[in-house]
Amino acid sequence: MSETAAKAPGSALGAAVDPNRWKALAFIAIAQLMVVLDATIVNIALPSAQQDLGISDGNRQWVVTAYALAFGGLLLFGGRIADLWGRKRAFVVGLGGFAAASALGGAATNEAMMFGARALQGAFGALLAPAALSLLAVMFTDAKERAKAFGIYGAIAGGGGAVGLILGGFLTEYLDWRWTFFVNIPFAIVAAAGAWYVIREPEGGRNRSALDIPGVILSTLGLVSLVYGFTRAESEGWGDSMTIGMFVASGVLLLAFVLVESRVKAPLLPLRVVTERNRGGIYLSLGLAIIAMFGLFLFLTYYLQIVKGYSPVKTGFAFLPMIAGMITGSTQIGTRLMTRVAPRLLMGPGFLVAALGMLLLTQLEIGSSYAALLLPAMLLLGLGMGTAFMPAMSLATQGVKPQDAGVASAMVNTSQQVGGAIGTALLNTIAASATTSYIADHIAGASSRSQQQLVQLEGMVEGYTSAIWFAVGILVVAAGIALTLVNAGRPGGSTVASSEEGAQDEVAVPVVAH
């Protein structure tokens, strides 16, 4: 954007506003919902798919791991491709590939076909997710409209996983597990067709620099090693030699990646994107919050189904208050306050409210009442996360050059993906250890079979509450980071400092203009 446009937001900027931006948001939201749904919808269907395809217990984790490795490992590459090709093209190609991979997964006849389909889904998801977020970043430049758009996006990003539990339960229980894959196809067709006709990407937003091949290789291998290390730690333990090897390899590769990026002319990830104080604080606090959230989804799903005996569908509906809280926090509280207060005053308190909801869940017992304990806890969690996610999503892509919007968006997704892998592995390990310890201490006093089963259930709940205590602490740390590092002023008030040297007038003003 020219300096003239930047300094005359009332005229030049207004003329550049895309009249179809709200229609475009609808199709971007459909695509984002599809990607987020897929993270949980397949988990519900996994037992049925495992039985049908003859997947062994040792290999079943690859249905989840193959997707996570491809998605997490290729996100930065996907974001850079979106900057190179253009976000609209990357978005549509990502949707088409995701739909084709979903069809392959739904038609799978053996475990190899299933694992391949999941890896392909992850690869195309890594192209689609950053393209979707960066399209919002470049299409919505007015502060109030940006707040509304990112409020909707934040609600979907936060609540979509819980929607996946409901939809996955319905499809698995009343149709067939294969429909948890096939359901992506209509989502993708509608989103791709709508995007093709509606989205008009702003001119001059592409980064046509030569692709940083060493950066692509190092970042992909480093992130794959990191995600696989945490995934393996969950199943094999933290002392496993392969687990330790993966973490060491990841550290070496990512360090080499940083060194390469600091020296090449056209880096895959310009270090200015992550070293800017506000974005760095957001990537870190968001990743920590996702660690807590992913662990919670896992424990509450097990608690409701195994301890309380809920069906998959009933379990999905039990998460509805959290979805309602997220939507309210994101689209009502976050959106209304985003242009009035500094982002840290939404993010910090938002994470603390979520921590309060998590704190309530440390009181879980076998006979805990859903209405008295789980319902208020879920409402607080949803409200807090929704309120915090909305400004985080918006500020993470604010003030970047249009040419860097894809990789800045990819970093948001990377922090979430890595956070999810860490959360599942770390909190599950803590829970399993506490459960084993509890059962060992109490099983001797259980004489009958029913008493032994009771001790096992009590041990499970003890494990969940022990892990949830850690999640509370993680959310408090996330709040502290947001309040300390994120120092941007409110949009439209004080200008958010851009990290782009020599580009202050060019990017900072139009992004936050009234």
mmCIF file of N, CA and C in Angstrom, residues 405-498:
data_model
loop_
_atom_site.group_PDB
_atom_site.id
_atom_site.type_symbol
_atom_site.label_atom_id
_atom_site.label_comp_id
_atom_site.label_asym_id
_atom_site.label_seq_id
_atom_site.Cartn_x
_atom_site.Cartn_y
_atom_site.Cartn_z
ATOM 1 N N ALA A 405 2.362 -11.969 5.288
ATOM 2 C CA ALA A 405 1.121 -12.344 5.982
ATOM 3 C C ALA A 405 0.956 -13.860 6.080
ATOM 4 N N GLY A 406 1.378 -14.583 5.035
ATOM 5 C CA GLY A 406 1.232 -16.045 5.032
ATOM 6 C C GLY A 406 2.067 -16.716 6.107
ATOM 7 N N VAL A 407 3.355 -16.326 6.196
ATOM 8 C CA VAL A 407 4.207 -16.979 7.196
ATOM 9 C C VAL A 407 3.852 -16.526 8.611
ATOM 10 N N ALA A 408 3.386 -15.272 8.773
ATOM 11 C CA ALA A 408 2.939 -14.819 10.097
ATOM 12 C C ALA A 408 1.718 -15.626 10.543
ATOM 13 N N SER A 409 0.807 -15.888 9.606
ATOM 14 C CA SER A 409 -0.368 -16.717 9.899
ATOM 15 C C SER A 409 0.040 -18.157 10.187
ATOM 16 N N ALA A 410 1.034 -18.646 9.425
ATOM 17 C CA ALA A 410 1.505 -20.021 9.650
ATOM 18 C C ALA A 410 2.079 -20.177 11.047
ATOM 19 N N MET A 411 2.729 -19.124 11.560
ATOM 20 C CA MET A 411 3.287 -19.195 12.913
ATOM 21 C C MET A 411 2.198 -19.316 13.971
ATOM 22 N N VAL A 412 1.039 -18.682 13.746
ATOM 23 C CA VAL A 412 -0.098 -18.839 14.661
ATOM 24 C C VAL A 412 -0.509 -20.307 14.693
ATOM 25 N N ASN A 413 -0.680 -20.889 13.503
ATOM 26 C CA ASN A 413 -1.075 -22.300 13.409
ATOM 27 C C ASN A 413 -0.008 -23.226 13.964
ATOM 28 N N THR A 414 1.273 -22.870 13.754
ATOM 29 C CA THR A 414 2.362 -23.703 14.261
ATOM 30 C C THR A 414 2.358 -23.727 15.786
ATOM 31 N N SER A 415 2.160 -22.551 16.400
ATOM 32 C CA SER A 415 2.134 -22.503 17.869
ATOM 33 C C SER A 415 0.973 -23.329 18.409
ATOM 34 N N GLN A 416 -0.153 -23.327 17.681
ATOM 35 C CA GLN A 416 -1.306 -24.133 18.108
ATOM 36 C C GLN A 416 -1.039 -25.623 17.921
ATOM 37 N N GLN A 417 -0.464 -25.980 16.771
ATOM 38 C CA GLN A 417 -0.222 -27.390 16.468
ATOM 39 C C GLN A 417 0.803 -27.995 17.421
ATOM 40 N N VAL A 418 1.915 -27.281 17.627
ATOM 41 C CA VAL A 418 2.947 -27.767 18.543
ATOM 42 C C VAL A 418 2.401 -27.785 19.969
ATOM 43 N N GLY A 419 1.620 -26.745 20.331
ATOM 44 C CA GLY A 419 0.988 -26.707 21.651
ATOM 45 C C GLY A 419 0.068 -27.894 21.878
ATOM 46 N N GLY A 420 -0.684 -28.267 20.829
ATOM 47 C CA GLY A 420 -1.579 -29.419 20.937
ATOM 48 C C GLY A 420 -0.811 -30.715 21.159
ATOM 49 N N ALA A 421 0.283 -30.884 20.416
ATOM 50 C CA ALA A 421 1.110 -32.101 20.567
ATOM 51 C C ALA A 421 1.720 -32.166 21.963
ATOM 52 N N ILE A 422 2.236 -31.020 22.437
ATOM 53 C CA ILE A 422 2.828 -30.979 23.779
ATOM 54 C C ILE A 422 1.758 -31.247 24.837
ATOM 55 N N GLY A 423 0.604 -30.587 24.685
ATOM 56 C CA GLY A 423 -0.461 -30.733 25.682
ATOM 57 C C GLY A 423 -0.931 -32.161 25.833
ATOM 58 N N THR A 424 -1.158 -32.830 24.680
ATOM 59 C CA THR A 424 -1.631 -34.210 24.720
ATOM 60 C C THR A 424 -0.607 -35.118 25.382
ATOM 61 N N ALA A 425 0.667 -34.953 25.009
ATOM 62 C CA ALA A 425 1.714 -35.836 25.538
ATOM 63 C C ALA A 425 2.048 -35.536 26.993
ATOM 64 N N LEU A 426 2.282 -34.258 27.296
ATOM 65 C CA LEU A 426 2.715 -33.867 28.640
ATOM 66 C C LEU A 426 1.642 -34.152 29.689
ATOM 67 N N LEU A 427 0.433 -33.673 29.444
ATOM 68 C CA LEU A 427 -0.634 -33.824 30.447
ATOM 69 C C LEU A 427 -1.092 -35.274 30.556
ATOM 70 N N ASN A 428 -1.048 -36.005 29.436
ATOM 71 C CA ASN A 428 -1.426 -37.418 29.488
ATOM 72 C C ASN A 428 -0.415 -38.215 30.309
ATOM 73 N N THR A 429 0.854 -37.863 30.200
ATOM 74 C CA THR A 429 1.902 -38.527 30.983
ATOM 75 C C THR A 429 1.714 -38.264 32.469
ATOM 76 N N ILE A 430 1.419 -37.009 32.808
ATOM 77 C CA ILE A 430 1.178 -36.643 34.216
ATOM 78 C C ILE A 430 -0.030 -37.399 34.764
ATOM 79 N N ALA A 431 -1.096 -37.461 33.966
ATOM 80 C CA ALA A 431 -2.314 -38.150 34.398
ATOM 81 C C ALA A 431 -2.064 -39.649 34.596
ATOM 82 N N ALA A 432 -1.369 -40.263 33.634
ATOM 83 C CA ALA A 432 -1.105 -41.708 33.718
ATOM 84 C C ALA A 432 -0.263 -42.039 34.945
ATOM 85 N N SER A 433 0.734 -41.213 35.245
ATOM 86 C CA SER A 433 1.602 -41.435 36.402
ATOM 87 C C SER A 433 0.816 -41.339 37.710
ATOM 88 N N ALA A 434 -0.033 -40.306 37.807
ATOM 89 C CA ALA A 434 -0.843 -40.128 39.021
ATOM 90 C C ALA A 434 -1.843 -41.265 39.195
ATOM 91 N N THR A 435 -2.417 -41.729 38.086
ATOM 92 C CA THR A 435 -3.374 -42.848 38.135
ATOM 93 C C THR A 435 -2.689 -44.125 38.622
ATOM 94 N N THR A 436 -1.532 -44.432 38.044
ATOM 95 C CA THR A 436 -0.782 -45.628 38.432
ATOM 96 C C THR A 436 -0.420 -45.591 39.917
ATOM 97 N N SER A 437 0.036 -44.453 40.373
ATOM 98 C CA SER A 437 0.430 -44.284 41.775
ATOM 99 C C SER A 437 -0.759 -44.474 42.716
ATOM 100 N N TYR A 438 -1.920 -43.884 42.345
ATOM 101 C CA TYR A 438 -3.115 -43.981 43.181
ATOM 102 C C TYR A 438 -3.582 -45.440 43.289
ATOM 103 N N ILE A 439 -3.633 -46.119 42.135
ATOM 104 C CA ILE A 439 -4.106 -47.512 42.136
ATOM 105 C C ILE A 439 -3.163 -48.397 42.950
ATOM 106 N N ALA A 440 -1.862 -48.185 42.812
ATOM 107 C CA ALA A 440 -0.884 -48.976 43.567
ATOM 108 C C ALA A 440 -1.058 -48.793 45.077
ATOM 109 N N ASP A 441 -1.409 -47.586 45.490
ATOM 110 C CA ASP A 441 -1.568 -47.289 46.917
ATOM 111 C C ASP A 441 -2.881 -47.802 47.499
ATOM 112 N N HIS A 442 -3.916 -47.958 46.662
ATOM 113 C CA HIS A 442 -5.251 -48.266 47.191
ATOM 114 C C HIS A 442 -5.811 -49.632 46.797
ATOM 115 N N ILE A 443 -5.190 -50.295 45.811
ATOM 116 C CA ILE A 443 -5.779 -51.547 45.312
ATOM 117 C C ILE A 443 -5.721 -52.668 46.345
ATOM 118 N N ALA A 444 -4.731 -52.622 47.243
ATOM 119 C CA ALA A 444 -4.602 -53.693 48.247
ATOM 120 C C ALA A 444 -5.802 -53.747 49.180
ATOM 121 N N GLY A 445 -6.428 -52.602 49.423
ATOM 122 C CA GLY A 445 -7.574 -52.556 50.340
ATOM 123 C C GLY A 445 -8.887 -52.925 49.688
ATOM 124 N N ALA A 446 -8.863 -53.210 48.368
ATOM 125 C CA ALA A 446 -10.097 -53.556 47.646
ATOM 126 C C ALA A 446 -10.185 -55.074 47.529
ATOM 127 N N SER A 447 -11.135 -55.666 48.259
ATOM 128 C CA SER A 447 -11.233 -57.130 48.292
ATOM 129 C C SER A 447 -12.080 -57.685 47.152
ATOM 130 N N SER A 448 -13.199 -57.048 46.855
ATOM 131 C CA SER A 448 -14.086 -57.577 45.813
ATOM 132 C C SER A 448 -13.771 -56.960 44.448
ATOM 133 N N ARG A 449 -14.325 -57.570 43.412
ATOM 134 C CA ARG A 449 -14.103 -57.074 42.035
ATOM 135 C C ARG A 449 -14.690 -55.675 41.851
ATOM 136 N N SER A 450 -15.869 -55.454 42.431
ATOM 137 C CA SER A 450 -16.509 -54.135 42.289
ATOM 138 C C SER A 450 -15.681 -53.045 42.977
ATOM 139 N N GLN A 451 -15.081 -53.394 44.130
ATOM 140 C CA GLN A 451 -14.240 -52.411 44.825
ATOM 141 C C GLN A 451 -12.971 -52.101 44.011
ATOM 142 N N GLN A 452 -12.442 -53.144 43.370
ATOM 143 C CA GLN A 452 -11.255 -52.939 42.526
ATOM 144 C C GLN A 452 -11.578 -52.036 41.330
ATOM 145 N N GLN A 453 -12.752 -52.240 40.731
ATOM 146 C CA GLN A 453 -13.177 -51.385 39.613
ATOM 147 C C GLN A 453 -13.354 -49.946 40.074
ATOM 148 N N LEU A 454 -13.885 -49.786 41.306
ATOM 149 C CA LEU A 454 -14.084 -48.452 41.872
ATOM 150 C C LEU A 454 -12.736 -47.751 42.073
ATOM 151 N N VAL A 455 -11.759 -48.506 42.590
ATOM 152 C CA VAL A 455 -10.418 -47.934 42.801
ATOM 153 C C VAL A 455 -9.808 -47.503 41.464
ATOM 154 N N GLN A 456 -10.021 -48.312 40.427
ATOM 155 C CA GLN A 456 -9.491 -47.961 39.110
ATOM 156 C C GLN A 456 -10.117 -46.677 38.569
ATOM 157 N N LEU A 457 -11.430 -46.550 38.754
ATOM 158 C CA LEU A 457 -12.110 -45.320 38.315
ATOM 159 C C LEU A 457 -11.637 -44.116 39.123
ATOM 160 N N GLU A 458 -11.506 -44.316 40.441
ATOM 161 C CA GLU A 458 -10.995 -43.232 41.293
ATOM 162 C C GLU A 458 -9.577 -42.839 40.883
ATOM 163 N N GLY A 459 -8.782 -43.844 40.503
ATOM 164 C CA GLY A 459 -7.427 -43.573 40.043
ATOM 165 C C GLY A 459 -7.405 -42.756 38.762
ATOM 166 N N MET A 460 -8.335 -43.068 37.859
ATOM 167 C CA MET A 460 -8.439 -42.300 36.610
ATOM 168 C C MET A 460 -8.757 -40.840 36.901
ATOM 169 N N VAL A 461 -9.736 -40.623 37.770
ATOM 170 C CA VAL A 461 -10.145 -39.252 38.111
ATOM 171 C C VAL A 461 -9.007 -38.521 38.821
ATOM 172 N N GLU A 462 -8.291 -39.231 39.687
ATOM 173 C CA GLU A 462 -7.131 -38.639 40.366
ATOM 174 C C GLU A 462 -6.080 -38.199 39.342
ATOM 175 N N GLY A 463 -5.887 -39.021 38.310
ATOM 176 C CA GLY A 463 -4.947 -38.670 37.240
ATOM 177 C C GLY A 463 -5.381 -37.422 36.492
ATOM 178 N N TYR A 464 -6.690 -37.357 36.161
ATOM 179 C CA TYR A 464 -7.199 -36.184 35.436
ATOM 180 C C TYR A 464 -7.008 -34.907 36.250
ATOM 181 N N THR A 465 -7.363 -34.962 37.540
ATOM 182 C CA THR A 465 -7.287 -33.745 38.365
ATOM 183 C C THR A 465 -5.827 -33.312 38.576
ATOM 184 N N SER A 466 -4.932 -34.282 38.692
ATOM 185 C CA SER A 466 -3.508 -33.936 38.829
ATOM 186 C C SER A 466 -3.012 -33.184 37.599
ATOM 187 N N ALA A 467 -3.393 -33.675 36.419
ATOM 188 C CA ALA A 467 -2.977 -33.016 35.170
ATOM 189 C C ALA A 467 -3.645 -31.657 35.016
ATOM 190 N N ILE A 468 -4.898 -31.560 35.439
ATOM 191 C CA ILE A 468 -5.626 -30.294 35.319
ATOM 192 C C ILE A 468 -4.979 -29.214 36.191
ATOM 193 N N TRP A 469 -4.420 -29.585 37.343
ATOM 194 C CA TRP A 469 -3.683 -28.619 38.175
ATOM 195 C C TRP A 469 -2.527 -28.005 37.381
ATOM 196 N N PHE A 470 -1.814 -28.849 36.620
ATOM 197 C CA PHE A 470 -0.733 -28.337 35.780
ATOM 198 C C PHE A 470 -1.289 -27.397 34.702
ATOM 199 N N ALA A 471 -2.450 -27.770 34.131
ATOM 200 C CA ALA A 471 -3.073 -26.931 33.105
ATOM 201 C C ALA A 471 -3.443 -25.552 33.665
ATOM 202 N N VAL A 472 -3.896 -25.517 34.921
ATOM 203 C CA VAL A 472 -4.208 -24.241 35.578
ATOM 204 C C VAL A 472 -2.952 -23.367 35.616
ATOM 205 N N GLY A 473 -1.853 -23.963 36.055
ATOM 206 C CA GLY A 473 -0.590 -23.231 36.126
ATOM 207 C C GLY A 473 -0.138 -22.729 34.763
ATOM 208 N N ILE A 474 -0.305 -23.561 33.730
ATOM 209 C CA ILE A 474 0.093 -23.176 32.373
ATOM 210 C C ILE A 474 -0.706 -21.967 31.894
ATOM 211 N N LEU A 475 -2.007 -21.948 32.187
ATOM 212 C CA LEU A 475 -2.848 -20.819 31.783
ATOM 213 C C LEU A 475 -2.462 -19.538 32.530
ATOM 214 N N VAL A 476 -2.095 -19.670 33.794
ATOM 215 C CA VAL A 476 -1.640 -18.496 34.559
ATOM 216 C C VAL A 476 -0.351 -17.938 33.950
ATOM 217 N N VAL A 477 0.552 -18.827 33.552
ATOM 218 C CA VAL A 477 1.791 -18.392 32.899
ATOM 219 C C VAL A 477 1.473 -17.701 31.569
ATOM 220 N N ALA A 478 0.519 -18.273 30.794
ATOM 221 C CA ALA A 478 0.113 -17.661 29.522
ATOM 222 C C ALA A 478 -0.423 -16.250 29.752
ATOM 223 N N ALA A 479 -1.214 -16.080 30.812
ATOM 224 C CA ALA A 479 -1.753 -14.757 31.152
ATOM 225 C C ALA A 479 -0.624 -13.793 31.488
ATOM 226 N N GLY A 480 0.354 -14.267 32.271
ATOM 227 C CA GLY A 480 1.503 -13.432 32.643
ATOM 228 C C GLY A 480 2.300 -12.988 31.429
ATOM 229 N N ILE A 481 2.512 -13.907 30.476
ATOM 230 C CA ILE A 481 3.255 -13.569 29.253
ATOM 231 C C ILE A 481 2.493 -12.530 28.437
ATOM 232 N N ALA A 482 1.169 -12.733 28.300
ATOM 233 C CA ALA A 482 0.349 -11.785 27.534
ATOM 234 C C ALA A 482 0.383 -10.392 28.159
ATOM 235 N N LEU A 483 0.275 -10.326 29.480
ATOM 236 C CA LEU A 483 0.255 -9.031 30.170
ATOM 237 C C LEU A 483 1.628 -8.353 30.146
ATOM 238 N N THR A 484 2.688 -9.149 30.097
ATOM 239 C CA THR A 484 4.045 -8.596 30.154
ATOM 240 C C THR A 484 4.604 -8.237 28.778
ATOM 241 N N LEU A 485 4.492 -9.158 27.816
ATOM 242 C CA LEU A 485 5.131 -8.960 26.515
ATOM 243 C C LEU A 485 4.272 -8.175 25.526
ATOM 244 N N VAL A 486 2.959 -8.410 25.555
ATOM 245 C CA VAL A 486 2.085 -7.744 24.579
ATOM 246 C C VAL A 486 1.814 -6.319 25.056
ATOM 247 N N ASN A 487 2.443 -5.344 24.405
ATOM 248 C CA ASN A 487 2.310 -3.952 24.862
ATOM 249 C C ASN A 487 1.682 -3.043 23.820
ATOM 250 N N ALA A 488 1.036 -3.639 22.807
ATOM 251 C CA ALA A 488 0.401 -2.838 21.763
ATOM 252 C C ALA A 488 -0.756 -2.036 22.347
ATOM 253 N N GLY A 489 -0.964 -0.836 21.804
ATOM 254 C CA GLY A 489 -2.118 -0.036 22.198
ATOM 255 C C GLY A 489 -3.368 -0.535 21.513
ATOM 256 N N ARG A 490 -4.497 0.022 21.894
ATOM 257 C CA ARG A 490 -5.754 -0.402 21.260
ATOM 258 C C ARG A 490 -5.751 0.024 19.796
ATOM 259 N N PRO A 491 -6.341 -0.780 18.892
ATOM 260 C CA PRO A 491 -6.414 -0.400 17.486
ATOM 261 C C PRO A 491 -7.169 0.908 17.328
ATOM 262 N N GLY A 492 -6.589 1.826 16.582
ATOM 263 C CA GLY A 492 -7.237 3.108 16.370
ATOM 264 C C GLY A 492 -6.865 4.123 17.419
ATOM 265 N N GLY A 493 -6.218 3.648 18.531
ATOM 266 C CA GLY A 493 -5.769 4.569 19.562
ATOM 267 C C GLY A 493 -4.319 4.899 19.285
ATOM 268 N N SER A 494 -3.407 4.197 19.962
ATOM 269 C CA SER A 494 -1.994 4.352 19.629
ATOM 270 C C SER A 494 -1.637 3.325 18.579
ATOM 271 N N THR A 495 -0.811 3.720 17.639
ATOM 272 C CA THR A 495 -0.462 2.824 16.538
ATOM 273 C C THR A 495 0.361 1.649 17.040
ATOM 274 N N VAL A 496 0.001 0.471 16.561
ATOM 275 C CA VAL A 496 0.778 -0.717 16.901
ATOM 276 C C VAL A 496 2.091 -0.655 16.141
ATOM 277 N N ALA A 497 3.178 -0.749 16.875
ATOM 278 C CA ALA A 497 4.490 -0.649 16.227
ATOM 279 C C ALA A 497 4.704 -1.798 15.276
ATOM 280 N N SER A 498 5.131 -1.486 14.088
ATOM 281 C CA SER A 498 5.441 -2.529 13.104
ATOM 282 C C SER A 498 6.846 -3.040 13.307
#
